[in-house]
Tab-separated table of C-alpha atoms in Angstrom:
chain	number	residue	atom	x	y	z
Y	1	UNK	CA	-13.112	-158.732	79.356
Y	2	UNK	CA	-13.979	-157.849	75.752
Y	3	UNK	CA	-13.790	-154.450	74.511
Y	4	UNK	CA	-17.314	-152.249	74.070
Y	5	UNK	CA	-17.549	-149.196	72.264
Y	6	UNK	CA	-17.366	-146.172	73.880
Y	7	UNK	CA	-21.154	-145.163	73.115
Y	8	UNK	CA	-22.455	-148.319	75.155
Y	9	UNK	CA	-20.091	-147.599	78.110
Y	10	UNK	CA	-20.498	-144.225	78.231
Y	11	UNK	CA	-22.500	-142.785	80.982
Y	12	UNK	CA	-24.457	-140.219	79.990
Y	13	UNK	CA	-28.168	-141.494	81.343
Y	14	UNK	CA	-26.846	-140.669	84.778
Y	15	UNK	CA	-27.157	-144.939	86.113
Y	16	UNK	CA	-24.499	-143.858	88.844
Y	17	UNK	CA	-26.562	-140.570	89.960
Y	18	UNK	CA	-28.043	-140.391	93.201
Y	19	UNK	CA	-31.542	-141.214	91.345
Y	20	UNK	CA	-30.846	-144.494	90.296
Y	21	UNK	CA	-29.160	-145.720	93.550
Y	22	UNK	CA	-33.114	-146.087	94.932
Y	23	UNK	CA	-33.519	-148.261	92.237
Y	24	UNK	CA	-30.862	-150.424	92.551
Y	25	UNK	CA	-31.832	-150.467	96.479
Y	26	UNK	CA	-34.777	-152.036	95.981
Y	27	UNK	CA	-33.742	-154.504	93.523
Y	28	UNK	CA	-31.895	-156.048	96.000
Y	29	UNK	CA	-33.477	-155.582	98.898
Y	30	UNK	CA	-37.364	-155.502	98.047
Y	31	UNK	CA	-40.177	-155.196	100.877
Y	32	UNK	CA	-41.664	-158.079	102.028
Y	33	UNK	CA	-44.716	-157.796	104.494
Y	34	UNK	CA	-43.590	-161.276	105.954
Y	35	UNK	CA	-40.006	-162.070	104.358
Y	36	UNK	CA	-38.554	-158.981	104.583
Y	37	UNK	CA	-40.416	-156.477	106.802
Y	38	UNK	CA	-37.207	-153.864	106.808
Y	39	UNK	CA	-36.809	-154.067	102.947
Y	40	UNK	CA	-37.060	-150.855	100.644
Y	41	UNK	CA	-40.496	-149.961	99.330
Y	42	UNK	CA	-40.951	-149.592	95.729
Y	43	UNK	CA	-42.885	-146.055	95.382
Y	44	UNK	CA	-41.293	-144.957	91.800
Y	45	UNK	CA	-43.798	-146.330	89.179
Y	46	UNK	CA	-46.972	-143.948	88.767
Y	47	UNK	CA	-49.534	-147.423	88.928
Y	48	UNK	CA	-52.274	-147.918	91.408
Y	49	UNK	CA	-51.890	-151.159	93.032
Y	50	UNK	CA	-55.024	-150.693	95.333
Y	51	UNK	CA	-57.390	-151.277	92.239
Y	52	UNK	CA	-56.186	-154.206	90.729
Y	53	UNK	CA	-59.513	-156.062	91.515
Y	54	UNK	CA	-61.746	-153.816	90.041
Y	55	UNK	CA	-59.640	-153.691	87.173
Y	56	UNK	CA	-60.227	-157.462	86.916
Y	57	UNK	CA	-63.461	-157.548	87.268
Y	58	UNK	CA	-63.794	-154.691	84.289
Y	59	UNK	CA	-61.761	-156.856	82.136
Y	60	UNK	CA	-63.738	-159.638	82.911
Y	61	UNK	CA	-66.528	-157.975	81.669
Y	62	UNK	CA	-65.292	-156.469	78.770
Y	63	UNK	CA	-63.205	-159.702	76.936
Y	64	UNK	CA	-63.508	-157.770	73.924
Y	65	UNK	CA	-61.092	-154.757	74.948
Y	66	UNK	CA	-57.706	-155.800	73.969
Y	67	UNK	CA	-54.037	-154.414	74.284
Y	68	UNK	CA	-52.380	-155.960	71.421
Y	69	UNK	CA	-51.093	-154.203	68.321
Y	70	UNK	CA	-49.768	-157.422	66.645
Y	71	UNK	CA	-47.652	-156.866	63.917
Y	72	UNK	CA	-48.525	-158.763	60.165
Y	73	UNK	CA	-44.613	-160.330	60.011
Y	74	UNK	CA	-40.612	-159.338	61.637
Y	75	UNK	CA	-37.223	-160.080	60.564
Y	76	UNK	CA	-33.933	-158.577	59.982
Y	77	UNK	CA	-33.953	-157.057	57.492
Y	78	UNK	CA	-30.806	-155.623	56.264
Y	79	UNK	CA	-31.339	-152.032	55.215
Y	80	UNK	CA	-32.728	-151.700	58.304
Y	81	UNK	CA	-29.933	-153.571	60.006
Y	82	UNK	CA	-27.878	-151.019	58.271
Y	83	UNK	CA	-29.704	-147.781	59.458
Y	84	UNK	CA	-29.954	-148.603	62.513
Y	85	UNK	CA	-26.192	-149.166	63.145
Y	86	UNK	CA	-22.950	-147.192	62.858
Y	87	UNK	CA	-21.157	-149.993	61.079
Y	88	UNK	CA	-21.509	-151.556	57.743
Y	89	UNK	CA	-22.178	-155.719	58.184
Y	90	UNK	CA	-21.079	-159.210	56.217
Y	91	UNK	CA	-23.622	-161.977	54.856
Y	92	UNK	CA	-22.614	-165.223	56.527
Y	93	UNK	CA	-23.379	-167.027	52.872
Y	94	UNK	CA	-25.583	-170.070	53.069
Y	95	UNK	CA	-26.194	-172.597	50.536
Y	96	UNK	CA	-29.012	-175.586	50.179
Y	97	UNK	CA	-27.008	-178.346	49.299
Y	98	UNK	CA	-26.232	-178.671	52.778
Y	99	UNK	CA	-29.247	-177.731	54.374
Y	100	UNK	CA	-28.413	-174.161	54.835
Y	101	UNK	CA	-25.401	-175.495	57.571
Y	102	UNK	CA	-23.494	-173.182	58.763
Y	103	UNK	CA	-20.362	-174.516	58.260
Y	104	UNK	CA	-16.312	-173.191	59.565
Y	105	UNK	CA	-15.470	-172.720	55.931
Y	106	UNK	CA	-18.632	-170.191	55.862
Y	107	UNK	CA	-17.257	-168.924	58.663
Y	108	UNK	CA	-13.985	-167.755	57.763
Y	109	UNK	CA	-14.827	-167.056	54.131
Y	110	UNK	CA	-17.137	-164.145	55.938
Y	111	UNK	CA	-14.425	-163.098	58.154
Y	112	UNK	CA	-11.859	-162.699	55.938
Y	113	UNK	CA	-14.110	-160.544	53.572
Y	114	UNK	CA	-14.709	-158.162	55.805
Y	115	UNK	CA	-10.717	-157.987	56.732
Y	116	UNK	CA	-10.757	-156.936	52.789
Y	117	UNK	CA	-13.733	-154.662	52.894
Y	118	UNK	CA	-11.490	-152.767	55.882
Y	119	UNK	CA	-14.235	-153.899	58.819
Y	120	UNK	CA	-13.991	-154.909	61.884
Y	121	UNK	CA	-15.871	-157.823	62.435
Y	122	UNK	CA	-17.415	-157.103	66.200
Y	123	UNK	CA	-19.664	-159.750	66.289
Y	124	UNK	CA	-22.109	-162.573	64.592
Y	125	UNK	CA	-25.667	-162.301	64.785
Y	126	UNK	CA	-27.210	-165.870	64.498
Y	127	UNK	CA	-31.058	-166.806	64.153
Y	128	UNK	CA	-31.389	-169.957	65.672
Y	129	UNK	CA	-33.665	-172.073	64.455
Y	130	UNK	CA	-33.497	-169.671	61.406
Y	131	UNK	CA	-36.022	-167.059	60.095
Y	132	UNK	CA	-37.035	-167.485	57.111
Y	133	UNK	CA	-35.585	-171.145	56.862
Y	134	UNK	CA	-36.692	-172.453	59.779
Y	135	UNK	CA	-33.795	-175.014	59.669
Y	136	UNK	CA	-31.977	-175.779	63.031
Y	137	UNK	CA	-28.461	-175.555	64.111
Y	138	UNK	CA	-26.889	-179.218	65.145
Y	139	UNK	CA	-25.211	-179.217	68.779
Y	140	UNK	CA	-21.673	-179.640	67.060
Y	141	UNK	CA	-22.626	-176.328	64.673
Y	142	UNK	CA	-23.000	-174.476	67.809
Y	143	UNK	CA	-19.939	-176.136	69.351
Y	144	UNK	CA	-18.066	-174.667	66.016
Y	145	UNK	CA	-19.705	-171.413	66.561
Y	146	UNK	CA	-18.507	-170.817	69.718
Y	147	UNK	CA	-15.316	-171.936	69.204
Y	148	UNK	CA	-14.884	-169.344	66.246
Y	149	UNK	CA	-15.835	-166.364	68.110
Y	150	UNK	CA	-14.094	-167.205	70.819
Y	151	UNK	CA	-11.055	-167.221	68.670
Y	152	UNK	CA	-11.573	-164.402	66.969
Y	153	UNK	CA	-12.478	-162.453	70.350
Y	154	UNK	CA	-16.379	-161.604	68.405
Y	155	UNK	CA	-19.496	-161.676	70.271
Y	156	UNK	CA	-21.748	-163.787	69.833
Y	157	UNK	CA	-25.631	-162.529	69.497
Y	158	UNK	CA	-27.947	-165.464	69.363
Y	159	UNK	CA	-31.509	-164.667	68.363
Y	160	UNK	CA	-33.605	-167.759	69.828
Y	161	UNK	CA	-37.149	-166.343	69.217
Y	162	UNK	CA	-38.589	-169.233	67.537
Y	163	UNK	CA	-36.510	-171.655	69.805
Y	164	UNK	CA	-40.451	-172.891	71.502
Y	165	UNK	CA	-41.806	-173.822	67.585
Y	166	UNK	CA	-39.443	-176.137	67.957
Y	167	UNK	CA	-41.369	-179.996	67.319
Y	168	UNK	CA	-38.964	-182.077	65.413
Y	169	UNK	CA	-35.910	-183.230	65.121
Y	170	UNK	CA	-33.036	-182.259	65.458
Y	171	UNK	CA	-34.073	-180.732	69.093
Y	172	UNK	CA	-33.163	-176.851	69.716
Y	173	UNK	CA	-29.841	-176.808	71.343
Y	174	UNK	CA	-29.111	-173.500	73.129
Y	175	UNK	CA	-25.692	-171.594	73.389
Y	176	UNK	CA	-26.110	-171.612	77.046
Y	177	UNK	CA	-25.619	-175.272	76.987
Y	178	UNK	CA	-23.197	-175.398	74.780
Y	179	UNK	CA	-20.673	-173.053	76.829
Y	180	UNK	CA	-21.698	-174.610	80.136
Y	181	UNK	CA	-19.911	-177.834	79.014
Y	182	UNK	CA	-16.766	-178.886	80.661
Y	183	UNK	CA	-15.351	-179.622	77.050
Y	184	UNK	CA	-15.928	-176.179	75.490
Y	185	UNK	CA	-13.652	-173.212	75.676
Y	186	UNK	CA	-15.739	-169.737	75.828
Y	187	UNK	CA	-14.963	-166.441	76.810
Y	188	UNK	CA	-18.644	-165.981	77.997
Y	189	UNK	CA	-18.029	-162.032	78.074
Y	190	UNK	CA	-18.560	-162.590	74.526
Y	191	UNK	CA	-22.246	-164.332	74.709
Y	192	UNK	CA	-25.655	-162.430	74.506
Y	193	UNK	CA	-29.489	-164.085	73.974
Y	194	UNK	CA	-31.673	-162.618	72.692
Y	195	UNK	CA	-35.662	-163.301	72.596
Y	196	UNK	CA	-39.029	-162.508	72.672
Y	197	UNK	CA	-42.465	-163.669	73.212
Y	198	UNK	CA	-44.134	-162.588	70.143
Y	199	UNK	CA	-43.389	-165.709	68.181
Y	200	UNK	CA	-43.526	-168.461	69.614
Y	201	UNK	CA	-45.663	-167.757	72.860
Y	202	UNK	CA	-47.761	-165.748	70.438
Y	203	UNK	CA	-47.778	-162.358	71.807
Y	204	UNK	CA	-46.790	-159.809	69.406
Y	205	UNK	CA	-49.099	-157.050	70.911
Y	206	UNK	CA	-47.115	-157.369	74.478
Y	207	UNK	CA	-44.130	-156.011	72.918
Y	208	UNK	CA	-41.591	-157.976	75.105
Y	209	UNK	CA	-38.226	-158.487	74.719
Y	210	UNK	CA	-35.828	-160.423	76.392
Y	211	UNK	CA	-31.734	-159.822	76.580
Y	212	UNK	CA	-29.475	-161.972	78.292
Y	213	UNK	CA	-25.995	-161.181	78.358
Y	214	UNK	CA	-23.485	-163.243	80.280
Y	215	UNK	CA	-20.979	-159.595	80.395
Y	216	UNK	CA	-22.514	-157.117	83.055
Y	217	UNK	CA	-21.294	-154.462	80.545
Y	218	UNK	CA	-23.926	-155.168	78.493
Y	219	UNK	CA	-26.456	-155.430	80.854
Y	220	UNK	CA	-25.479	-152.331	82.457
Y	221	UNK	CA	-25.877	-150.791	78.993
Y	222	UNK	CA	-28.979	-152.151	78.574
Y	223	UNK	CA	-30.574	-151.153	81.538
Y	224	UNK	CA	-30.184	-147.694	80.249
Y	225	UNK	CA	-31.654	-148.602	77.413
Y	226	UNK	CA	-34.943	-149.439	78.772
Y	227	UNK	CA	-35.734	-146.015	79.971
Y	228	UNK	CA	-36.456	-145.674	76.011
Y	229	UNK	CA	-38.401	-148.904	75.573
Y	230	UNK	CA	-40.307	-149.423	78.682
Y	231	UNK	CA	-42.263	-151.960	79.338
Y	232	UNK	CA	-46.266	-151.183	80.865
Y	233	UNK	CA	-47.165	-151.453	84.551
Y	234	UNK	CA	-50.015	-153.679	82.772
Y	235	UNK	CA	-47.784	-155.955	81.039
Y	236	UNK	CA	-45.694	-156.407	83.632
Y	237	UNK	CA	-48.257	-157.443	85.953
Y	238	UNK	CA	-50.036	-160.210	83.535
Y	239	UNK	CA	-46.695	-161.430	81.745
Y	240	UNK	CA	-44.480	-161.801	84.875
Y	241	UNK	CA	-46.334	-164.380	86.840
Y	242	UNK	CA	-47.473	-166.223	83.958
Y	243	UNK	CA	-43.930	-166.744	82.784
Y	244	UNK	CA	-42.883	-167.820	86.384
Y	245	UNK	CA	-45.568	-170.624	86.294
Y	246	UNK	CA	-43.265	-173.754	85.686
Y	247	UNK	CA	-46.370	-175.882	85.245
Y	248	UNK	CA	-48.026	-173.423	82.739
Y	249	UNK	CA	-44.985	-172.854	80.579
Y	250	UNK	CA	-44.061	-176.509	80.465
Y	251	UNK	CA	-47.567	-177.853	79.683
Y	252	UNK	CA	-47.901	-174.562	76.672
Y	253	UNK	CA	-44.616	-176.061	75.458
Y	254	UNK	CA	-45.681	-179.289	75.300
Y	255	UNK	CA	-49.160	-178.518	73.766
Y	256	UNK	CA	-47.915	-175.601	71.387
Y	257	UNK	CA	-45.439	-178.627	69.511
Y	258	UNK	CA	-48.042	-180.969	69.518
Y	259	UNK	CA	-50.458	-178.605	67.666
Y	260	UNK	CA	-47.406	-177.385	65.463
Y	261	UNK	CA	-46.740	-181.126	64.291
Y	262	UNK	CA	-50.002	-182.422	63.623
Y	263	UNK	CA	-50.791	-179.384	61.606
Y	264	UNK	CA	-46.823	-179.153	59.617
Y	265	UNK	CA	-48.357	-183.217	59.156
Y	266	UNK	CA	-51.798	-182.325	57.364
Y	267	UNK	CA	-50.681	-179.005	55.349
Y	268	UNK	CA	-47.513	-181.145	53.853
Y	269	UNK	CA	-50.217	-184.017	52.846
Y	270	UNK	CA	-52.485	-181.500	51.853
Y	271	UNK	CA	-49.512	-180.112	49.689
Y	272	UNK	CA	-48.793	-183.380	47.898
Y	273	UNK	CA	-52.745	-183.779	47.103
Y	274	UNK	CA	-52.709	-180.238	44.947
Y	275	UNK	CA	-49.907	-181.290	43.232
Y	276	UNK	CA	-46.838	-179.990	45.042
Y	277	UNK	CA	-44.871	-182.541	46.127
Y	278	UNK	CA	-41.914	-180.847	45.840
Y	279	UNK	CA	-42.717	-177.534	48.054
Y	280	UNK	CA	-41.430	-178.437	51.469
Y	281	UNK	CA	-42.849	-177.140	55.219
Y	282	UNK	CA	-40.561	-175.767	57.241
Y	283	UNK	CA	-40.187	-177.249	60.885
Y	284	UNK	CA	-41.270	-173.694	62.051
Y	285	UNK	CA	-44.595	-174.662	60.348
Y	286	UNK	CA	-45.024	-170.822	58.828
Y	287	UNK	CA	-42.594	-171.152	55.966
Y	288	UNK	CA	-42.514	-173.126	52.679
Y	289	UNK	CA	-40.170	-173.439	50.101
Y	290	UNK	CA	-38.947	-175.437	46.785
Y	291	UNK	CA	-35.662	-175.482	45.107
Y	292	UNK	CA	-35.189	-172.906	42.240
Y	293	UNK	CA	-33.675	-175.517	39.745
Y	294	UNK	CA	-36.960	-177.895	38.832
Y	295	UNK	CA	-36.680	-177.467	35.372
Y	296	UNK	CA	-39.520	-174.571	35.555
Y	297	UNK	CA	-40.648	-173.432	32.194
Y	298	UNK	CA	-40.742	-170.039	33.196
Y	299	UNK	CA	-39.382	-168.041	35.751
Y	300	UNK	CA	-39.276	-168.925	39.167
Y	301	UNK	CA	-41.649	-165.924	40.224
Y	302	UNK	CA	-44.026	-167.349	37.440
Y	303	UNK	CA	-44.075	-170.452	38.646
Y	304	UNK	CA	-44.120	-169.163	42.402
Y	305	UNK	CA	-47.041	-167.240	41.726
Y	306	UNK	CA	-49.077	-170.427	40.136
Y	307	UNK	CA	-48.658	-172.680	42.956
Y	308	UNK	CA	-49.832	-169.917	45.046
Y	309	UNK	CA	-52.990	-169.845	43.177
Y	310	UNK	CA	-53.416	-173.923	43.131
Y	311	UNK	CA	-53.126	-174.244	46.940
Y	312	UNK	CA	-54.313	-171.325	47.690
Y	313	UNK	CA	-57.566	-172.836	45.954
Y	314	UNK	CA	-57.658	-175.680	48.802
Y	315	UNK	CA	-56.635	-173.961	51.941
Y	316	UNK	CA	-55.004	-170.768	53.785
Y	317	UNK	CA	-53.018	-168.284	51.956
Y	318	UNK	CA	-49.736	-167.618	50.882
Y	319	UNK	CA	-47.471	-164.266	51.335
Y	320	UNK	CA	-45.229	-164.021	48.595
Y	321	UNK	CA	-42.710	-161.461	50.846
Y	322	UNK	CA	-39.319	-162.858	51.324
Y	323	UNK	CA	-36.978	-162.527	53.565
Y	324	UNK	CA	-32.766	-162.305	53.178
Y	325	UNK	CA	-31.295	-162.613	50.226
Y	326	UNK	CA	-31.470	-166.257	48.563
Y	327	UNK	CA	-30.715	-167.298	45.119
Y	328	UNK	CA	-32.309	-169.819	43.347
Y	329	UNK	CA	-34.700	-170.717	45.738
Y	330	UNK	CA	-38.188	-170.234	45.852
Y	331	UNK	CA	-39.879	-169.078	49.221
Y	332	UNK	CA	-43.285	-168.050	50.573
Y	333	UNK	CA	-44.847	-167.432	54.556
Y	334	UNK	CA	-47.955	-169.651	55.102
Y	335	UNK	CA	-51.096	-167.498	56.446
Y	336	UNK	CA	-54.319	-169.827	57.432
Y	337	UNK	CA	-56.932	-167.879	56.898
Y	338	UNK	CA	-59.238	-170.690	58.125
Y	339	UNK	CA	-58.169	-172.788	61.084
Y	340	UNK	CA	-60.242	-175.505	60.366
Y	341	UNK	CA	-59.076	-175.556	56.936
Y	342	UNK	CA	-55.053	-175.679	58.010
């Protein structure tokens, strides 16, 4: 099994005290009134269950009172990256002749830089499909992926949060299929998924987060983790069922891409009418960008900052934040401040 660092297998939040073995009790065997009469009851969360209908009906009542703290925008950034974390990290270089690929030469050009910069590469952190670039990773990039890490002995961290935004081709292949293939060679000890449902299911004020880890080290680690980051009764309650509703998260799939499409349709037309036939709508449908080497005038934050103005002037607004580090390449997030007019 692959090696973890001493501070995530170290067991100082007590998981193997006498506490905890309640807990894992009940996760196992749960109480069922009909199913399973003799199973454990649950009577660790300080949440009153016998008022759930009046709670309803209050919130039916009140539509205006709301939970959310949505956040204006998210990425990694890297000097936060860097705070956060014990260990320095390498830029897996990118360029846009090839569509931002992510290609094996990339791969060990990064790796071996590090070797030189005296690091040890632990693992890859891949944004699939990509923020800010919104470009998508091919099922043979993956394949490549995979195999490298699994040479190398790396994890693999795959951050799929805008893998539902998803509404052209190529289609959004996941590392768990990838891996799951007879053909494919994977250490899956080495594999963690990451996502959430801020993006792409919209929910930024829920503050959910999703980790799955094919190495029960990890999740071990992680379920001490979430003593720190809990998750409310509340959410819980409303989030839980909604995502177990086959029917409700296929048809919200479905719908969500057709309402991404025909509106990445109309703001790229809409684009070409003002005069920008050159800026270019991500598949994500909340980026935009345009080479760096059109033969501007002036700089490329000059010119950045006209177009902004120009559409702007017909429809929505434009951030002028970036995210990464690009070079020549011009980039701005799409706001609609007007539905109707987006």
């Amino acid at each position: 099994m692959a090696a973890m660092s001493k501070i995530a297998t170290g067991n100082g939040h007590g998981e193997d005290s006498p506490y905890f073995d309640g807990w894992k009790a009940y996760e196992t065997n749960p109480f069922h009134p009909i199913d399973i009469p003799h199973g454990v009851i649950q009577m660790g969360l300080a949440e009153n269950q016998l008022c759930l209908d009046i709670v309803k009906k209050w919130l039916l009542k009140h539509p205006e009172a709301s939970i959310c703290t949505a956040k204006a925008g998210w990425g990694y950034g890297l000097n936060e990256l860097t705070r956060s974390s014990w260990n320095s990290h390498q830029i897996l270089n990118c360029v846009s002749c090839n569509n931002f690929k992510i290609t094996n030469d990339a791969l060990e050009a990064a790796y071996v830089k590090a070797q030189e910069a005296k690091l040890r590469m632990k693992g890859l952190l891949l944004t699939n499909p990509s923020n800010p670039l919104g470009t998508i990773l091919d099922r043979e990039t993956v394949k490549n992926i995979v195999k490298f890490i699994n040479q190398r002995n790396i994890h693999l961290i795959g951050d799929k949060i805008y893998a539902a935004t998803v509404f052209m081709e190529p289609e959004f292949v996941s590392i768990s299929e990838i891996i799951a293939e007879d053909n494919v060679e994977c250490n899956p000890d080495l594999i963690h998924i990451v996502y959430s449902l801020s993006k792409d299911m919209g929910f930024p004020g829920f503050r959910v987060g999703i980790v799955y880890s094919y190495n029960d080290a990890v999740v071990s680690c992680v379920r001490k983790m979430s003593s720190f980051g809990l998750v409310s009764s509340q959410t819980q309650h409303l989030i839980a069922p909604m995502l177990s509703d086959d029917d409700f998260v296929d048809n919200f799939i479905a719908e969500s891409r057709e309402l991404l499409f025909r509106r990445h349709k109309y703001f790229t037309w809409s684009l070409s009418q003002v005069g920008e036939r050159e800026m270019r709508l991500l598949p994500m449908a909340t980026d935009l960008w345009w080479p760096g080497s059109l033969g501007f005038k002036s700089s490329v934050e000059d010119e950045r900052r006209k177009a902004k103005r120009r559409v702007e002037n017909h429809f929505g607004s434009l951030s002028l934040e970036g995210e990464g580090r690009r070079k020549g390449l011009g980039f701005s997030r799409v706001f609609a401040t007007d539905l109707r007019r987006l």
